[in-house]
Amino acid sequence: MKAGSFFIRLTFLAISMAAAIGVSTIYLKLVPQAHWFLAVVFLWGITLLTYRLNMAFVSKPAQHIRALMLGNLVRMFLSLLFVGGVIWKTGQKDIVFIAIFFLGYFIFTFFEILAVLPNLRPDSKETPAAEDGRKT
């Protein structure tokens, strides 16, 4: 997927998720909190960042998997910091916020994996085993 196409689709996903949060608050009779929508913006930004990191290493297959894993590790760490910071700042354990955030986390991660998946196929070809049994 081209970077421009990914950006447009990712932005559409973020807008759709923000709209779904807004509509669900009406039906569930909840008062929407600003940090719920800030979480969508955070997830949009971190997904764009990790996608760009992954695409920078597409031409280097040996380092591409490492970049993919490192990007997911950074995403998880920053997400936990974000959730911890919001909970610390608001002073309350907002279960609705945590559920919205991690539902969005998994949706955005799934979306990025679908975009990166075609670039992993050249790496999945069978390689001959070395003398010690490791694949080279």
mmCIF file of N, CA and C in Angstrom:
data_model
loop_
_atom_site.group_PDB
_atom_site.id
_atom_site.type_symbol
_atom_site.label_atom_id
_atom_site.label_comp_id
_atom_site.label_asym_id
_atom_site.label_seq_id
_atom_site.Cartn_x
_atom_site.Cartn_y
_atom_site.Cartn_z
ATOM 1 N N MET A 1 0.845 -1.169 0.000
ATOM 2 C CA MET A 1 0.000 0.000 0.000
ATOM 3 C C MET A 1 0.892 1.234 0.000
ATOM 4 N N LYS A 2 0.558 2.174 -0.830
ATOM 5 C CA LYS A 2 1.332 3.408 -0.913
ATOM 6 C C LYS A 2 1.091 4.254 0.328
ATOM 7 N N ALA A 3 2.068 5.094 0.641
ATOM 8 C CA ALA A 3 2.000 5.905 1.854
ATOM 9 C C ALA A 3 0.803 6.858 1.833
ATOM 10 N N GLY A 4 0.514 7.462 0.680
ATOM 11 C CA GLY A 4 -0.627 8.378 0.580
ATOM 12 C C GLY A 4 -1.946 7.662 0.787
ATOM 13 N N SER A 5 -2.080 6.488 0.208
ATOM 14 C CA SER A 5 -3.281 5.689 0.376
ATOM 15 C C SER A 5 -3.436 5.248 1.830
ATOM 16 N N PHE A 6 -2.326 4.858 2.451
ATOM 17 C CA PHE A 6 -2.368 4.457 3.856
ATOM 18 C C PHE A 6 -2.804 5.617 4.730
ATOM 19 N N PHE A 7 -2.262 6.802 4.474
ATOM 20 C CA PHE A 7 -2.600 7.984 5.256
ATOM 21 C C PHE A 7 -4.092 8.298 5.153
ATOM 22 N N ILE A 8 -4.637 8.239 3.950
ATOM 23 C CA ILE A 8 -6.062 8.528 3.754
ATOM 24 C C ILE A 8 -6.921 7.492 4.468
ATOM 25 N N ARG A 9 -6.582 6.222 4.313
ATOM 26 C CA ARG A 9 -7.362 5.161 4.956
ATOM 27 C C ARG A 9 -7.238 5.231 6.480
ATOM 28 N N LEU A 10 -6.060 5.533 6.969
ATOM 29 C CA LEU A 10 -5.856 5.647 8.409
ATOM 30 C C LEU A 10 -6.650 6.823 8.973
ATOM 31 N N THR A 11 -6.654 7.931 8.271
ATOM 32 C CA THR A 11 -7.426 9.094 8.700
ATOM 33 C C THR A 11 -8.915 8.782 8.695
ATOM 34 N N PHE A 12 -9.381 8.075 7.669
ATOM 35 C CA PHE A 12 -10.781 7.670 7.619
ATOM 36 C C PHE A 12 -11.116 6.745 8.784
ATOM 37 N N LEU A 13 -10.221 5.831 9.125
ATOM 38 C CA LEU A 13 -10.432 4.936 10.260
ATOM 39 C C LEU A 13 -10.532 5.733 11.559
ATOM 40 N N ALA A 14 -9.659 6.714 11.739
ATOM 41 C CA ALA A 14 -9.681 7.525 12.956
ATOM 42 C C ALA A 14 -10.968 8.340 13.055
ATOM 43 N N ILE A 15 -11.395 8.922 11.938
ATOM 44 C CA ILE A 15 -12.638 9.702 11.942
ATOM 45 C C ILE A 15 -13.825 8.787 12.221
ATOM 46 N N SER A 16 -13.815 7.596 11.632
ATOM 47 C CA SER A 16 -14.898 6.639 11.870
ATOM 48 C C SER A 16 -14.946 6.210 13.332
ATOM 49 N N MET A 17 -13.785 5.982 13.912
ATOM 50 C CA MET A 17 -13.758 5.577 15.315
ATOM 51 C C MET A 17 -14.229 6.705 16.229
ATOM 52 N N ALA A 18 -13.818 7.926 15.937
ATOM 53 C CA ALA A 18 -14.278 9.068 16.731
ATOM 54 C C ALA A 18 -15.788 9.247 16.599
ATOM 55 N N ALA A 19 -16.318 9.059 15.392
ATOM 56 C CA ALA A 19 -17.764 9.147 15.194
ATOM 57 C C ALA A 19 -18.490 8.030 15.940
ATOM 58 N N ALA A 20 -17.915 6.832 15.927
ATOM 59 C CA ALA A 20 -18.527 5.710 16.649
ATOM 60 C C ALA A 20 -18.539 5.975 18.147
ATOM 61 N N ILE A 21 -17.488 6.572 18.656
ATOM 62 C CA ILE A 21 -17.463 6.927 20.078
ATOM 63 C C ILE A 21 -18.554 7.952 20.376
ATOM 64 N N GLY A 22 -18.675 8.956 19.507
ATOM 65 C CA GLY A 22 -19.703 9.975 19.697
ATOM 66 C C GLY A 22 -21.112 9.413 19.652
ATOM 67 N N VAL A 23 -21.373 8.545 18.690
ATOM 68 C CA VAL A 23 -22.711 7.952 18.567
ATOM 69 C C VAL A 23 -23.001 7.018 19.736
ATOM 70 N N SER A 24 -22.007 6.245 20.141
ATOM 71 C CA SER A 24 -22.233 5.310 21.245
ATOM 72 C C SER A 24 -22.477 6.037 22.561
ATOM 73 N N THR A 25 -21.871 7.206 22.743
ATOM 74 C CA THR A 25 -22.136 7.953 23.973
ATOM 75 C C THR A 25 -23.577 8.447 24.026
ATOM 76 N N ILE A 26 -24.143 8.721 22.858
ATOM 77 C CA ILE A 26 -25.547 9.147 22.817
ATOM 78 C C ILE A 26 -26.455 7.988 23.214
ATOM 79 N N TYR A 27 -26.201 6.814 22.633
ATOM 80 C CA TYR A 27 -27.052 5.660 22.915
ATOM 81 C C TYR A 27 -26.854 5.092 24.320
ATOM 82 N N LEU A 28 -25.650 5.176 24.826
ATOM 83 C CA LEU A 28 -25.377 4.662 26.171
ATOM 84 C C LEU A 28 -25.599 5.723 27.251
ATOM 85 N N LYS A 29 -25.963 6.923 26.811
ATOM 86 C CA LYS A 29 -26.223 8.048 27.712
ATOM 87 C C LYS A 29 -25.022 8.339 28.615
ATOM 88 N N LEU A 30 -23.853 8.373 27.994
ATOM 89 C CA LEU A 30 -22.628 8.728 28.690
ATOM 90 C C LEU A 30 -22.205 10.130 28.285
ATOM 91 N N VAL A 31 -21.491 10.781 29.151
ATOM 92 C CA VAL A 31 -20.937 12.090 28.820
ATOM 93 C C VAL A 31 -19.565 11.844 28.183
ATOM 94 N N PRO A 32 -19.392 12.224 26.908
ATOM 95 C CA PRO A 32 -18.094 11.972 26.272
ATOM 96 C C PRO A 32 -17.004 12.801 26.927
ATOM 97 N N GLN A 33 -15.879 12.168 27.117
ATOM 98 C CA GLN A 33 -14.723 12.834 27.721
ATOM 99 C C GLN A 33 -13.740 13.204 26.616
ATOM 100 N N ALA A 34 -13.037 14.288 26.794
ATOM 101 C CA ALA A 34 -12.084 14.754 25.786
ATOM 102 C C ALA A 34 -10.954 13.749 25.586
ATOM 103 N N HIS A 35 -10.541 13.056 26.659
ATOM 104 C CA HIS A 35 -9.428 12.128 26.514
ATOM 105 C C HIS A 35 -9.807 10.885 25.712
ATOM 106 N N TRP A 36 -11.089 10.595 25.542
ATOM 107 C CA TRP A 36 -11.493 9.487 24.666
ATOM 108 C C TRP A 36 -11.117 9.817 23.226
ATOM 109 N N PHE A 37 -11.400 11.046 22.822
ATOM 110 C CA PHE A 37 -11.087 11.466 21.452
ATOM 111 C C PHE A 37 -9.585 11.738 21.286
ATOM 112 N N LEU A 38 -8.936 12.168 22.354
ATOM 113 C CA LEU A 38 -7.493 12.346 22.325
ATOM 114 C C LEU A 38 -6.804 10.996 22.122
ATOM 115 N N ALA A 39 -7.384 9.936 22.662
ATOM 116 C CA ALA A 39 -6.837 8.589 22.473
ATOM 117 C C ALA A 39 -6.866 8.197 20.999
ATOM 118 N N VAL A 40 -7.919 8.563 20.294
ATOM 119 C CA VAL A 40 -8.010 8.254 18.860
ATOM 120 C C VAL A 40 -6.917 9.001 18.102
ATOM 121 N N VAL A 41 -6.695 10.253 18.442
ATOM 122 C CA VAL A 41 -5.638 11.045 17.794
ATOM 123 C C VAL A 41 -4.263 10.440 18.114
ATOM 124 N N PHE A 42 -4.062 10.029 19.362
ATOM 125 C CA PHE A 42 -2.799 9.395 19.743
ATOM 126 C C PHE A 42 -2.581 8.113 18.943
ATOM 127 N N LEU A 43 -3.597 7.268 18.848
ATOM 128 C CA LEU A 43 -3.474 6.013 18.108
ATOM 129 C C LEU A 43 -3.238 6.269 16.626
ATOM 130 N N TRP A 44 -3.876 7.289 16.079
ATOM 131 C CA TRP A 44 -3.662 7.656 14.686
ATOM 132 C C TRP A 44 -2.187 8.027 14.476
ATOM 133 N N GLY A 45 -1.664 8.864 15.358
ATOM 134 C CA GLY A 45 -0.282 9.317 15.224
ATOM 135 C C GLY A 45 0.732 8.204 15.413
ATOM 136 N N ILE A 46 0.523 7.361 16.402
ATOM 137 C CA ILE A 46 1.492 6.297 16.666
ATOM 138 C C ILE A 46 1.441 5.235 15.562
ATOM 139 N N THR A 47 0.271 5.006 14.986
ATOM 140 C CA THR A 47 0.168 4.064 13.875
ATOM 141 C C THR A 47 0.876 4.614 12.645
ATOM 142 N N LEU A 48 0.704 5.887 12.383
ATOM 143 C CA LEU A 48 1.403 6.514 11.258
ATOM 144 C C LEU A 48 2.919 6.459 11.463
ATOM 145 N N LEU A 49 3.369 6.696 12.682
ATOM 146 C CA LEU A 49 4.796 6.650 12.981
ATOM 147 C C LEU A 49 5.363 5.246 12.778
ATOM 148 N N THR A 50 4.701 4.237 13.295
ATOM 149 C CA THR A 50 5.223 2.871 13.155
ATOM 150 C C THR A 50 5.142 2.387 11.712
ATOM 151 N N TYR A 51 4.138 2.829 10.970
ATOM 152 C CA TYR A 51 4.052 2.457 9.552
ATOM 153 C C TYR A 51 5.230 3.051 8.777
ATOM 154 N N ARG A 52 5.527 4.307 9.047
ATOM 155 C CA ARG A 52 6.667 4.947 8.360
ATOM 156 C C ARG A 52 7.991 4.265 8.728
ATOM 157 N N LEU A 53 8.108 3.857 9.990
ATOM 158 C CA LEU A 53 9.299 3.125 10.409
ATOM 159 C C LEU A 53 9.408 1.801 9.658
ATOM 160 N N ASN A 54 8.305 1.092 9.533
ATOM 161 C CA ASN A 54 8.311 -0.181 8.812
ATOM 162 C C ASN A 54 8.639 0.012 7.337
ATOM 163 N N MET A 55 8.081 1.021 6.720
ATOM 164 C CA MET A 55 8.310 1.243 5.297
ATOM 165 C C MET A 55 9.744 1.700 5.016
ATOM 166 N N ALA A 56 10.403 2.283 5.997
ATOM 167 C CA ALA A 56 11.794 2.686 5.812
ATOM 168 C C ALA A 56 12.717 1.482 5.680
ATOM 169 N N PHE A 57 12.279 0.331 6.212
ATOM 170 C CA PHE A 57 13.124 -0.858 6.193
ATOM 171 C C PHE A 57 12.646 -1.923 5.212
ATOM 172 N N VAL A 58 11.698 -1.616 4.349
ATOM 173 C CA VAL A 58 11.186 -2.609 3.393
ATOM 174 C C VAL A 58 12.280 -3.090 2.456
ATOM 175 N N SER A 59 13.158 -2.209 2.049
ATOM 176 C CA SER A 59 14.213 -2.594 1.105
ATOM 177 C C SER A 59 15.330 -3.408 1.763
ATOM 178 N N LYS A 60 15.311 -3.522 3.086
ATOM 179 C CA LYS A 60 16.320 -4.300 3.818
ATOM 180 C C LYS A 60 15.624 -5.444 4.541
ATOM 181 N N PRO A 61 15.407 -6.579 3.867
ATOM 182 C CA PRO A 61 14.616 -7.662 4.463
ATOM 183 C C PRO A 61 15.147 -8.171 5.800
ATOM 184 N N ALA A 62 16.441 -8.190 5.989
ATOM 185 C CA ALA A 62 16.994 -8.710 7.248
ATOM 186 C C ALA A 62 16.618 -7.813 8.433
ATOM 187 N N GLN A 63 16.517 -6.528 8.199
ATOM 188 C CA GLN A 63 16.185 -5.609 9.287
ATOM 189 C C GLN A 63 14.701 -5.260 9.342
ATOM 190 N N HIS A 64 13.934 -5.651 8.332
ATOM 191 C CA HIS A 64 12.523 -5.285 8.284
ATOM 192 C C HIS A 64 11.739 -5.916 9.423
ATOM 193 N N ILE A 65 11.981 -7.185 9.704
ATOM 194 C CA ILE A 65 11.259 -7.846 10.787
ATOM 195 C C ILE A 65 11.620 -7.214 12.124
ATOM 196 N N ARG A 66 12.890 -6.886 12.301
ATOM 197 C CA ARG A 66 13.303 -6.219 13.540
ATOM 198 C C ARG A 66 12.609 -4.868 13.681
ATOM 199 N N ALA A 67 12.509 -4.127 12.589
ATOM 200 C CA ALA A 67 11.839 -2.821 12.630
ATOM 201 C C ALA A 67 10.353 -2.997 12.939
ATOM 202 N N LEU A 68 9.749 -4.014 12.384
ATOM 203 C CA LEU A 68 8.334 -4.292 12.650
ATOM 204 C C LEU A 68 8.115 -4.603 14.121
ATOM 205 N N MET A 69 8.945 -5.468 14.666
ATOM 206 C CA MET A 69 8.818 -5.828 16.082
ATOM 207 C C MET A 69 9.146 -4.650 16.996
ATOM 208 N N LEU A 70 10.172 -3.892 16.645
ATOM 209 C CA LEU A 70 10.527 -2.721 17.438
ATOM 210 C C LEU A 70 9.402 -1.682 17.404
ATOM 211 N N GLY A 71 8.810 -1.490 16.242
ATOM 212 C CA GLY A 71 7.688 -0.558 16.124
ATOM 213 C C GLY A 71 6.514 -0.978 16.984
ATOM 214 N N ASN A 72 6.204 -2.266 16.999
ATOM 215 C CA ASN A 72 5.104 -2.750 17.835
ATOM 216 C C ASN A 72 5.432 -2.636 19.321
ATOM 217 N N LEU A 73 6.694 -2.859 19.679
ATOM 218 C CA LEU A 73 7.113 -2.703 21.073
ATOM 219 C C LEU A 73 6.998 -1.244 21.507
ATOM 220 N N VAL A 74 7.466 -0.335 20.661
ATOM 221 C CA VAL A 74 7.371 1.092 20.975
ATOM 222 C C VAL A 74 5.917 1.517 21.079
ATOM 223 N N ARG A 75 5.071 1.019 20.174
ATOM 224 C CA ARG A 75 3.646 1.346 20.211
ATOM 225 C C ARG A 75 3.029 0.882 21.532
ATOM 226 N N MET A 76 3.338 -0.345 21.948
ATOM 227 C CA MET A 76 2.771 -0.868 23.181
ATOM 228 C C MET A 76 3.258 -0.071 24.391
ATOM 229 N N PHE A 77 4.555 0.224 24.439
ATOM 230 C CA PHE A 77 5.108 0.966 25.558
ATOM 231 C C PHE A 77 4.513 2.373 25.642
ATOM 232 N N LEU A 78 4.457 3.073 24.517
ATOM 233 C CA LEU A 78 3.890 4.422 24.519
ATOM 234 C C LEU A 78 2.399 4.406 24.847
ATOM 235 N N SER A 79 1.703 3.370 24.409
ATOM 236 C CA SER A 79 0.276 3.258 24.716
ATOM 237 C C SER A 79 0.046 3.049 26.210
ATOM 238 N N LEU A 80 0.858 2.211 26.824
ATOM 239 C CA LEU A 80 0.735 2.010 28.270
ATOM 240 C C LEU A 80 1.062 3.291 29.030
ATOM 241 N N LEU A 81 2.072 4.023 28.557
ATOM 242 C CA LEU A 81 2.383 5.316 29.172
ATOM 243 C C LEU A 81 1.232 6.302 29.005
ATOM 244 N N PHE A 82 0.612 6.303 27.826
ATOM 245 C CA PHE A 82 -0.508 7.211 27.575
ATOM 246 C C PHE A 82 -1.681 6.885 28.500
ATOM 247 N N VAL A 83 -2.043 5.608 28.579
ATOM 248 C CA VAL A 83 -3.163 5.207 29.445
ATOM 249 C C VAL A 83 -2.834 5.517 30.902
ATOM 250 N N GLY A 84 -1.622 5.181 31.334
ATOM 251 C CA GLY A 84 -1.219 5.488 32.705
ATOM 252 C C GLY A 84 -1.240 6.979 32.989
ATOM 253 N N GLY A 85 -0.778 7.775 32.030
ATOM 254 C CA GLY A 85 -0.790 9.228 32.203
ATOM 255 C C GLY A 85 -2.190 9.800 32.297
ATOM 256 N N VAL A 86 -3.096 9.302 31.473
ATOM 257 C CA VAL A 86 -4.484 9.794 31.523
ATOM 258 C C VAL A 86 -5.138 9.397 32.836
ATOM 259 N N ILE A 87 -4.918 8.166 33.269
ATOM 260 C CA ILE A 87 -5.510 7.725 34.538
ATOM 261 C C ILE A 87 -4.925 8.518 35.700
ATOM 262 N N TRP A 88 -3.622 8.767 35.662
ATOM 263 C CA TRP A 88 -2.990 9.550 36.716
ATOM 264 C C TRP A 88 -3.492 10.994 36.706
ATOM 265 N N LYS A 89 -3.632 11.580 35.492
ATOM 266 C CA LYS A 89 -4.057 12.977 35.375
ATOM 267 C C LYS A 89 -5.507 13.167 35.814
ATOM 268 N N THR A 90 -6.400 12.239 35.406
ATOM 269 C CA THR A 90 -7.810 12.383 35.775
ATOM 270 C C THR A 90 -8.062 11.958 37.213
ATOM 271 N N GLY A 91 -7.213 11.112 37.770
ATOM 272 C CA GLY A 91 -7.373 10.690 39.154
ATOM 273 C C GLY A 91 -8.458 9.653 39.374
ATOM 274 N N GLN A 92 -8.956 9.054 38.313
ATOM 275 C CA GLN A 92 -9.992 8.033 38.458
ATOM 276 C C GLN A 92 -9.716 6.887 37.497
ATOM 277 N N LYS A 93 -10.153 5.719 37.884
ATOM 278 C CA LYS A 93 -10.001 4.551 37.028
ATOM 279 C C LYS A 93 -11.209 4.500 36.090
ATOM 280 N N ASP A 94 -11.015 5.007 34.905
ATOM 281 C CA ASP A 94 -12.086 5.107 33.917
ATOM 282 C C ASP A 94 -12.062 3.850 33.044
ATOM 283 N N ILE A 95 -12.871 2.873 33.403
ATOM 284 C CA ILE A 95 -12.903 1.602 32.685
ATOM 285 C C ILE A 95 -13.378 1.802 31.248
ATOM 286 N N VAL A 96 -14.292 2.725 31.031
ATOM 287 C CA VAL A 96 -14.785 2.986 29.676
ATOM 288 C C VAL A 96 -13.645 3.500 28.803
ATOM 289 N N PHE A 97 -12.835 4.399 29.337
ATOM 290 C CA PHE A 97 -11.690 4.911 28.587
ATOM 291 C C PHE A 97 -10.711 3.788 28.251
ATOM 292 N N ILE A 98 -10.412 2.945 29.223
ATOM 293 C CA ILE A 98 -9.471 1.846 28.996
ATOM 294 C C ILE A 98 -10.014 0.900 27.929
ATOM 295 N N ALA A 99 -11.307 0.601 27.984
ATOM 296 C CA ALA A 99 -11.911 -0.283 26.976
ATOM 297 C C ALA A 99 -11.874 0.355 25.593
ATOM 298 N N ILE A 100 -12.217 1.624 25.504
ATOM 299 C CA ILE A 100 -12.181 2.328 24.219
ATOM 300 C C ILE A 100 -10.752 2.370 23.688
ATOM 301 N N PHE A 101 -9.808 2.672 24.557
ATOM 302 C CA PHE A 101 -8.426 2.797 24.112
ATOM 303 C C PHE A 101 -7.903 1.476 23.562
ATOM 304 N N PHE A 102 -8.071 0.394 24.299
ATOM 305 C CA PHE A 102 -7.479 -0.859 23.850
ATOM 306 C C PHE A 102 -8.259 -1.502 22.711
ATOM 307 N N LEU A 103 -9.533 -1.214 22.594
ATOM 308 C CA LEU A 103 -10.256 -1.628 21.394
ATOM 309 C C LEU A 103 -9.681 -0.896 20.183
ATOM 310 N N GLY A 104 -9.474 0.401 20.324
ATOM 311 C CA GLY A 104 -8.838 1.178 19.255
ATOM 312 C C GLY A 104 -7.417 0.732 18.991
ATOM 313 N N TYR A 105 -6.680 0.402 20.046
ATOM 314 C CA TYR A 105 -5.308 -0.083 19.899
ATOM 315 C C TYR A 105 -5.267 -1.316 19.008
ATOM 316 N N PHE A 106 -6.141 -2.275 19.272
ATOM 317 C CA PHE A 106 -6.154 -3.501 18.476
ATOM 318 C C PHE A 106 -6.654 -3.251 17.053
ATOM 319 N N ILE A 107 -7.620 -2.363 16.891
ATOM 320 C CA ILE A 107 -8.118 -2.046 15.542
ATOM 321 C C ILE A 107 -7.022 -1.370 14.721
ATOM 322 N N PHE A 108 -6.350 -0.381 15.288
ATOM 323 C CA PHE A 108 -5.292 0.319 14.563
ATOM 324 C C PHE A 108 -4.105 -0.606 14.290
ATOM 325 N N THR A 109 -3.761 -1.479 15.228
ATOM 326 C CA THR A 109 -2.668 -2.422 15.009
ATOM 327 C C THR A 109 -3.019 -3.402 13.901
ATOM 328 N N PHE A 110 -4.235 -3.907 13.914
ATOM 329 C CA PHE A 110 -4.698 -4.816 12.861
ATOM 330 C C PHE A 110 -4.654 -4.123 11.502
ATOM 331 N N PHE A 111 -5.083 -2.864 11.464
ATOM 332 C CA PHE A 111 -5.073 -2.094 10.230
ATOM 333 C C PHE A 111 -3.652 -1.939 9.693
ATOM 334 N N GLU A 112 -2.706 -1.660 10.582
ATOM 335 C CA GLU A 112 -1.323 -1.497 10.129
ATOM 336 C C GLU A 112 -0.736 -2.825 9.661
ATOM 337 N N ILE A 113 -1.039 -3.894 10.351
ATOM 338 C CA ILE A 113 -0.525 -5.203 9.944
ATOM 339 C C ILE A 113 -1.059 -5.579 8.568
ATOM 340 N N LEU A 114 -2.321 -5.277 8.297
ATOM 341 C CA LEU A 114 -2.865 -5.533 6.957
ATOM 342 C C LEU A 114 -2.132 -4.729 5.895
ATOM 343 N N ALA A 115 -1.712 -3.521 6.236
ATOM 344 C CA ALA A 115 -0.995 -2.676 5.273
ATOM 345 C C ALA A 115 0.442 -3.142 5.072
ATOM 346 N N VAL A 116 1.061 -3.702 6.105
ATOM 347 C CA VAL A 116 2.457 -4.119 6.028
ATOM 348 C C VAL A 116 2.577 -5.541 5.488
ATOM 349 N N LEU A 117 1.552 -6.336 5.614
ATOM 350 C CA LEU A 117 1.594 -7.755 5.250
ATOM 351 C C LEU A 117 2.097 -8.034 3.838
ATOM 352 N N PRO A 118 1.694 -7.302 2.800
ATOM 353 C CA PRO A 118 2.230 -7.588 1.464
ATOM 354 C C PRO A 118 3.742 -7.425 1.367
ATOM 355 N N ASN A 119 4.321 -6.600 2.206
ATOM 356 C CA ASN A 119 5.771 -6.406 2.182
ATOM 357 C C ASN A 119 6.520 -7.522 2.900
ATOM 358 N N LEU A 120 5.829 -8.364 3.624
ATOM 359 C CA LEU A 120 6.474 -9.461 4.333
ATOM 360 C C LEU A 120 6.569 -10.713 3.476
ATOM 361 N N ARG A 121 5.781 -10.815 2.446
ATOM 362 C CA ARG A 121 5.756 -12.024 1.632
ATOM 363 C C ARG A 121 7.095 -12.368 0.994
ATOM 364 N N PRO A 122 7.872 -11.415 0.485
ATOM 365 C CA PRO A 122 9.179 -11.808 -0.055
ATOM 366 C C PRO A 122 10.087 -12.433 1.010
ATOM 367 N N ASP A 123 9.913 -12.065 2.268
ATOM 368 C CA ASP A 123 10.735 -12.614 3.337
ATOM 369 C C ASP A 123 10.325 -14.038 3.695
ATOM 370 N N SER A 124 9.128 -14.453 3.332
ATOM 371 C CA SER A 124 8.625 -15.741 3.788
ATOM 372 C C SER A 124 9.043 -16.901 2.894
ATOM 373 N N LYS A 125 9.823 -16.639 1.840
ATOM 374 C CA LYS A 125 10.291 -17.726 0.982
ATOM 375 C C LYS A 125 11.238 -18.617 1.771
ATOM 376 N N GLU A 126 11.197 -19.884 1.456
ATOM 377 C CA GLU A 126 12.044 -20.858 2.154
ATOM 378 C C GLU A 126 13.507 -20.616 1.816
ATOM 379 N N THR A 127 14.335 -20.564 2.810
ATOM 380 C CA THR A 127 15.765 -20.391 2.604
ATOM 381 C C THR A 127 16.469 -21.670 3.027
ATOM 382 N N PRO A 128 17.577 -21.981 2.396
ATOM 383 C CA PRO A 128 18.269 -23.224 2.754
ATOM 384 C C PRO A 128 18.857 -23.148 4.156
ATOM 385 N N ALA A 129 18.914 -24.295 4.807
ATOM 386 C CA ALA A 129 19.474 -24.363 6.153
ATOM 387 C C ALA A 129 20.988 -24.381 6.086
ATOM 388 N N ALA A 130 21.612 -23.760 7.046
ATOM 389 C CA ALA A 130 23.071 -23.773 7.135
ATOM 390 C C ALA A 130 23.508 -25.127 7.701
ATOM 391 N N GLU A 131 24.788 -25.338 7.764
ATOM 392 C CA GLU A 131 25.298 -26.612 8.249
ATOM 393 C C GLU A 131 24.888 -26.899 9.683
ATOM 394 N N ASP A 132 24.744 -25.857 10.488
ATOM 395 C CA ASP A 132 24.385 -26.076 11.893
ATOM 396 C C ASP A 132 22.868 -26.113 12.102
ATOM 397 N N GLY A 133 22.087 -26.092 11.040
ATOM 398 C CA GLY A 133 20.633 -26.202 11.135
ATOM 399 C C GLY A 133 19.895 -24.897 11.141
ATOM 400 N N ARG A 134 20.625 -23.784 11.263
ATOM 401 C CA ARG A 134 19.967 -22.480 11.235
ATOM 402 C C ARG A 134 19.668 -22.102 9.801
ATOM 403 N N LYS A 135 18.591 -21.342 9.632
ATOM 404 C CA LYS A 135 18.281 -20.825 8.293
ATOM 405 C C LYS A 135 19.104 -19.573 8.067
ATOM 406 N N THR A 136 19.568 -19.407 6.863
ATOM 407 C CA THR A 136 20.397 -18.248 6.550
ATOM 408 C C THR A 136 19.629 -17.221 5.776
#
